[in-house]
C-alpha cells in the first residue's frame, strides 16, 4: 500500500539502501516517491541508478520536500546534519531516526524545539524483505502517523512499536544480530568444510538450516528449548554437539555479546 507521501533519506548507506530496496520491491513506494542525499556524489549516482530514485547533493533540499524524512546517518553526524536541515524541514514532517543511541529528547533538542520524531532500529535483512524493526514515537506523533511509518517499515519485514526504554535492547537482539548469525553460519560451514564438504555447499546447508529453524520458532510458537529437544535423540549425535556448545559457553557468550551491544548503544 503506497502512502502517496514524499519519502526522504538523508544518508544512502547500506541500511538506507536496504530500506529503499524493500519499499520498492513490496510496492510500498514508487521510485518517484523517494528522494535522498549522501555525502559523496558517487554514492548518490550509485543509489539513483540502482533504484531509479532522485538524489541531491543538498540535505536541505531533501528536507524541504519530504513528508517522511529518514535520518540514516551515524549518530556522531547528527549535530552537523540537523543544523543543515532544521530550518528547512516542515513542522508537520515526520522525522524518523535510524541511529542507535540517539533519544527522542536528544533529537528534538538538536532541532531546537518540538517536532514529530520517531526512532526506529531496522536491520540489513530488510534487503531481502525479512527485516525486523523496533519503533518508538514522540508525544507529537499520533496513532495514524505511527501506523503510516510502521506500514513503510513492514514493507520489508516485521516492525513493532516498543517503548523507548527498550530501543537499546532492540539494537542488541535485532539491529546488530545479523552479524552474530553470519558469524555462526561461517563457523558452521567451516565445520562442514573440515568434514570434507565443499564450501559453497556448506554455506547453503548452514544457511537453510538457520532459516528453517527460525521459521519453525515463529510459526509453531513453541519454546526454543522444546524445539531443541525435538532434535536431540537419546544417545544421538545432536546431544553431543549441544554438550560441546554448553561446555564452551555458547549461551553465556551470546548473552554477554547482546548485553555489550546494548551498553554500547546506550553510550552512542
Short mmCIF file of C-alpha atoms in Angstrom, two decimals:
data_model
loop_
_atom_site.label_atom_id
_atom_site.label_comp_id
_atom_site.label_asym_id
_atom_site.label_seq_id
_atom_site.Cartn_x
_atom_site.Cartn_y
_atom_site.Cartn_z
CA UNK A 1 0.00 0.00 0.00
CA UNK A 2 1.57 3.28 -1.11
CA UNK A 3 1.36 6.25 1.23
CA UNK A 4 1.35 8.88 -1.52
CA UNK A 5 3.85 10.86 0.54
CA UNK A 6 7.33 12.03 -0.41
CA UNK A 7 9.85 9.88 1.44
CA UNK A 8 13.28 11.37 2.01
CA UNK A 9 16.54 9.75 3.09
CA UNK A 10 19.49 11.72 4.39
CA UNK A 11 22.27 9.19 4.10
CA UNK A 12 22.25 6.45 1.46
CA UNK A 13 24.46 3.80 3.01
CA UNK A 14 23.81 0.08 3.40
CA UNK A 15 20.86 0.40 5.77
CA UNK A 16 19.11 3.12 3.78
CA UNK A 17 19.66 1.16 0.57
CA UNK A 18 18.17 -1.95 2.17
CA UNK A 19 15.11 0.02 3.29
CA UNK A 20 14.63 1.69 -0.09
CA UNK A 21 15.00 -1.62 -1.88
CA UNK A 22 12.43 -3.25 0.38
CA UNK A 23 9.89 -0.44 -0.03
CA UNK A 24 10.20 -0.59 -3.81
CA UNK A 25 10.12 -4.39 -4.07
CA UNK A 26 6.98 -4.61 -1.93
CA UNK A 27 5.26 -1.69 -3.67
CA UNK A 28 5.04 0.48 -0.56
CA UNK A 29 6.51 3.34 -2.58
CA UNK A 30 7.38 4.16 -6.19
CA UNK A 31 10.82 5.39 -7.27
CA UNK A 32 9.35 8.86 -7.88
CA UNK A 33 8.14 8.96 -4.25
CA UNK A 34 11.66 8.59 -2.82
CA UNK A 35 14.43 11.17 -2.69
CA UNK A 36 17.78 11.10 -0.96
CA UNK A 37 21.12 12.74 -0.32
CA UNK A 38 24.57 11.44 0.58
CA UNK A 39 27.99 12.84 1.42
CA UNK A 40 29.52 11.85 -1.92
CA UNK A 41 28.36 12.29 -5.49
CA UNK A 42 29.43 8.71 -6.22
CA UNK A 43 27.01 7.33 -3.62
CA UNK A 44 24.19 9.49 -4.96
CA UNK A 45 24.81 8.24 -8.50
CA UNK A 46 25.03 4.60 -7.45
CA UNK A 47 21.76 4.63 -5.49
CA UNK A 48 19.94 6.68 -8.15
CA UNK A 49 20.98 4.21 -10.84
CA UNK A 50 20.20 1.16 -8.72
CA UNK A 51 16.71 2.20 -7.60
CA UNK A 52 15.63 4.92 -10.02
CA UNK A 53 15.12 7.48 -7.27
CA UNK A 54 16.05 11.17 -7.33
CA UNK A 55 19.11 12.17 -5.35
CA UNK A 56 20.52 15.55 -4.36
CA UNK A 57 23.83 16.85 -3.10
CA UNK A 58 21.99 19.04 -0.58
CA UNK A 59 20.49 17.63 2.62
CA UNK A 60 18.38 20.78 2.93
CA UNK A 61 16.72 20.14 -0.44
CA UNK A 62 15.65 16.67 0.66
CA UNK A 63 14.36 18.01 3.99
CA UNK A 64 12.28 20.70 2.26
CA UNK A 65 10.43 18.16 0.10
CA UNK A 66 9.99 15.18 2.40
CA UNK A 67 6.76 14.35 4.20
CA UNK A 68 8.53 11.47 5.95
CA UNK A 69 12.24 12.07 6.48
CA UNK A 70 14.59 9.23 7.46
CA UNK A 71 17.82 10.31 9.12
CA UNK A 72 20.09 7.47 8.03
CA UNK A 73 23.44 8.82 9.17
CA UNK A 74 25.72 7.72 12.00
CA UNK A 75 24.93 9.17 15.45
CA UNK A 76 28.09 11.29 15.55
CA UNK A 77 26.95 13.18 12.43
CA UNK A 78 23.53 14.13 13.84
CA UNK A 79 24.50 17.60 15.15
CA UNK A 80 26.06 18.59 11.82
CA UNK A 81 23.25 17.19 9.66
CA UNK A 82 20.41 18.57 11.78
CA UNK A 83 21.99 22.03 11.76
CA UNK A 84 21.80 21.88 7.97
CA UNK A 85 18.14 20.86 7.80
CA UNK A 86 16.31 22.18 10.85
CA UNK A 87 15.25 25.42 9.15
CA UNK A 88 14.15 23.54 6.04
CA UNK A 89 12.13 20.59 7.37
CA UNK A 90 8.46 21.49 7.85
CA UNK A 91 6.91 21.20 11.32
CA UNK A 92 4.44 18.57 10.07
CA UNK A 93 7.18 16.38 8.59
CA UNK A 94 7.62 13.02 10.31
CA UNK A 95 11.29 12.74 11.19
CA UNK A 96 12.45 9.14 11.60
CA UNK A 97 15.87 8.41 13.08
CA UNK A 98 17.55 5.05 12.47
CA UNK A 99 20.58 5.92 14.64
CA UNK A 100 21.38 3.81 17.67
CA UNK A 101 21.63 5.64 20.96
CA UNK A 102 20.03 8.98 20.00
CA UNK A 103 16.94 9.52 22.16
CA UNK A 104 13.78 11.32 21.12
CA UNK A 105 14.64 14.11 23.56
CA UNK A 106 18.18 14.50 22.19
CA UNK A 107 16.95 14.66 18.60
CA UNK A 108 14.28 17.22 19.48
CA UNK A 109 16.94 19.28 21.25
CA UNK A 110 19.10 19.31 18.13
CA UNK A 111 16.11 20.59 16.15
CA UNK A 112 15.66 23.30 18.74
CA UNK A 113 12.10 22.51 19.69
CA UNK A 114 9.09 20.24 19.45
CA UNK A 115 8.97 18.06 16.34
CA UNK A 116 7.18 14.93 15.16
CA UNK A 117 10.01 12.48 15.81
CA UNK A 118 10.21 8.70 15.73
CA UNK A 119 13.12 6.38 16.40
CA UNK A 120 13.47 3.08 14.63
CA UNK A 121 16.10 0.36 14.51
CA UNK A 122 15.91 -1.78 11.36
CA UNK A 123 18.40 -4.43 10.28
CA UNK A 124 20.02 -5.34 6.97
CA UNK A 125 17.79 -8.36 6.13
CA UNK A 126 15.38 -5.64 5.00
CA UNK A 127 17.17 -6.03 1.67
CA UNK A 128 15.56 -9.46 1.23
CA UNK A 129 12.21 -8.38 2.75
CA UNK A 130 12.98 -10.13 6.06
CA UNK A 131 13.92 -7.15 8.21
CA UNK A 132 13.00 -6.65 11.84
CA UNK A 133 12.43 -3.12 13.12
CA UNK A 134 11.57 -1.67 16.51
CA UNK A 135 9.86 1.75 16.54
CA UNK A 136 9.05 4.30 19.22
CA UNK A 137 7.27 7.61 18.68
CA UNK A 138 7.42 11.01 20.33
CA UNK A 139 4.43 12.63 22.02
CA UNK A 140 3.53 14.76 18.98
CA UNK A 141 3.17 11.72 16.71
CA UNK A 142 -0.41 10.48 16.62
CA UNK A 143 -1.53 6.89 16.14
CA UNK A 144 -2.29 7.32 12.46
CA UNK A 145 1.16 8.75 11.78
CA UNK A 146 2.85 5.95 13.72
CA UNK A 147 0.88 3.41 11.69
CA UNK A 148 1.92 5.17 8.48
CA UNK A 149 5.59 4.72 9.36
CA UNK A 150 5.02 1.14 10.52
CA UNK A 151 3.38 0.39 7.16
CA UNK A 152 6.53 1.53 5.35
CA UNK A 153 8.77 -0.47 7.66
CA UNK A 154 6.60 -3.59 7.33
CA UNK A 155 7.12 -3.49 3.58
CA UNK A 156 10.49 -5.14 4.18
CA UNK A 157 9.77 -7.39 7.17
CA UNK A 158 8.41 -7.25 10.70
CA UNK A 159 8.01 -3.92 12.51
CA UNK A 160 6.67 -3.41 16.02
CA UNK A 161 6.16 -0.42 18.27
CA UNK A 162 8.11 -0.58 21.54
CA UNK A 163 8.57 1.86 24.43
CA UNK A 164 11.69 3.98 24.08
CA UNK A 165 13.32 2.34 27.11
CA UNK A 166 13.61 -0.88 25.05
CA UNK A 167 15.20 0.64 21.95
CA UNK A 168 18.74 -0.26 23.04
CA UNK A 169 17.58 -3.83 23.62
CA UNK A 170 16.21 -3.82 20.06
CA UNK A 171 19.70 -2.87 18.85
CA UNK A 172 21.23 -5.81 20.73
CA UNK A 173 18.74 -8.52 19.82
CA UNK A 174 17.81 -7.42 16.29
CA UNK A 175 19.61 -4.42 14.84
CA UNK A 176 23.11 -5.84 15.30
CA UNK A 177 22.31 -9.54 15.49
CA UNK A 178 22.64 -10.39 11.78
CA UNK A 179 26.39 -10.07 12.41
CA UNK A 180 26.15 -12.69 15.16
CA UNK A 181 24.19 -15.02 12.88
CA UNK A 182 26.64 -14.59 10.00
CA UNK A 183 29.48 -15.43 12.39
CA UNK A 184 27.62 -18.58 13.45
CA UNK A 185 26.92 -19.52 9.83
CA UNK A 186 30.58 -19.10 8.92
CA UNK A 187 31.62 -21.31 11.83
CA UNK A 188 29.03 -23.99 10.95
CA UNK A 189 30.23 -24.02 7.36
CA UNK A 190 33.86 -24.21 8.48
CA UNK A 191 33.00 -27.31 10.49
CA UNK A 192 31.36 -28.89 7.45
CA UNK A 193 34.38 -27.99 5.28
CA UNK A 194 36.62 -29.67 7.85
CA UNK A 195 34.46 -32.75 7.41
CA UNK A 196 35.02 -32.68 3.63
CA UNK A 197 32.06 -30.70 2.27
CA UNK A 198 32.69 -28.09 -0.48
CA UNK A 199 32.46 -24.59 0.98
CA UNK A 200 29.67 -23.27 -1.24
CA UNK A 201 27.53 -26.29 -0.41
CA UNK A 202 28.39 -25.91 3.28
CA UNK A 203 27.08 -22.32 3.28
CA UNK A 204 23.86 -23.47 1.60
CA UNK A 205 23.23 -26.22 4.16
CA UNK A 206 24.09 -23.98 7.13
CA UNK A 207 22.01 -21.01 5.92
CA UNK A 208 18.96 -23.11 5.09
CA UNK A 209 19.15 -24.83 8.48
CA UNK A 210 19.16 -21.46 10.28
CA UNK A 211 16.37 -20.09 8.06
CA UNK A 212 14.21 -23.15 8.64
CA UNK A 213 14.87 -23.18 12.38
CA UNK A 214 13.84 -19.54 12.72
CA UNK A 215 10.69 -20.19 10.71
CA UNK A 216 9.79 -23.13 12.95
CA UNK A 217 10.09 -20.95 16.03
CA UNK A 218 7.94 -18.17 14.57
CA UNK A 219 5.26 -20.43 13.05
CA UNK A 220 4.89 -23.05 15.80
CA UNK A 221 5.11 -20.68 18.75
CA UNK A 222 6.98 -23.38 20.66
CA UNK A 223 9.70 -22.54 23.19
CA UNK A 224 13.16 -22.81 21.59
CA UNK A 225 14.16 -25.29 24.28
CA UNK A 226 11.29 -27.57 23.23
CA UNK A 227 12.31 -27.34 19.58
CA UNK A 228 15.91 -28.11 20.56
CA UNK A 229 14.77 -31.20 22.49
CA UNK A 230 12.90 -32.43 19.39
CA UNK A 231 16.24 -32.69 17.55
CA UNK A 232 18.19 -34.32 20.38
CA UNK A 233 17.61 -38.11 20.23
CA UNK A 234 18.77 -40.15 23.23
CA UNK A 235 22.39 -41.15 22.75
CA UNK A 236 22.48 -39.38 19.37
CA UNK A 237 24.90 -37.07 17.61
CA UNK A 238 22.98 -33.84 18.21
CA UNK A 239 23.05 -34.03 22.00
CA UNK A 240 26.83 -34.47 21.82
CA UNK A 241 27.08 -31.29 19.77
CA UNK A 242 24.83 -29.47 22.26
CA UNK A 243 27.00 -30.73 25.12
CA UNK A 244 30.12 -29.22 23.49
CA UNK A 245 28.36 -25.89 22.89
CA UNK A 246 27.29 -25.77 26.55
CA UNK A 247 30.81 -26.67 27.72
CA UNK A 248 32.27 -23.90 25.55
CA UNK A 249 29.82 -21.39 26.96
CA UNK A 250 27.83 -20.55 23.82
CA UNK A 251 24.73 -19.47 25.73
CA UNK A 252 26.62 -17.16 28.11
CA UNK A 253 28.79 -15.78 25.28
CA UNK A 254 25.72 -14.79 23.25
CA UNK A 255 24.03 -13.21 26.26
CA UNK A 256 27.16 -11.22 27.07
CA UNK A 257 27.51 -10.14 23.43
CA UNK A 258 23.94 -8.80 23.38
CA UNK A 259 24.49 -7.05 26.72
CA UNK A 260 27.72 -5.45 25.43
CA UNK A 261 25.91 -4.27 22.31
CA UNK A 262 23.06 -2.78 24.37
CA UNK A 263 25.52 -0.98 26.65
CA UNK A 264 27.44 0.47 23.72
CA UNK A 265 24.18 1.62 22.12
CA UNK A 266 23.29 3.50 25.32
CA UNK A 267 26.58 5.40 25.14
CA UNK A 268 26.41 6.44 21.50
#
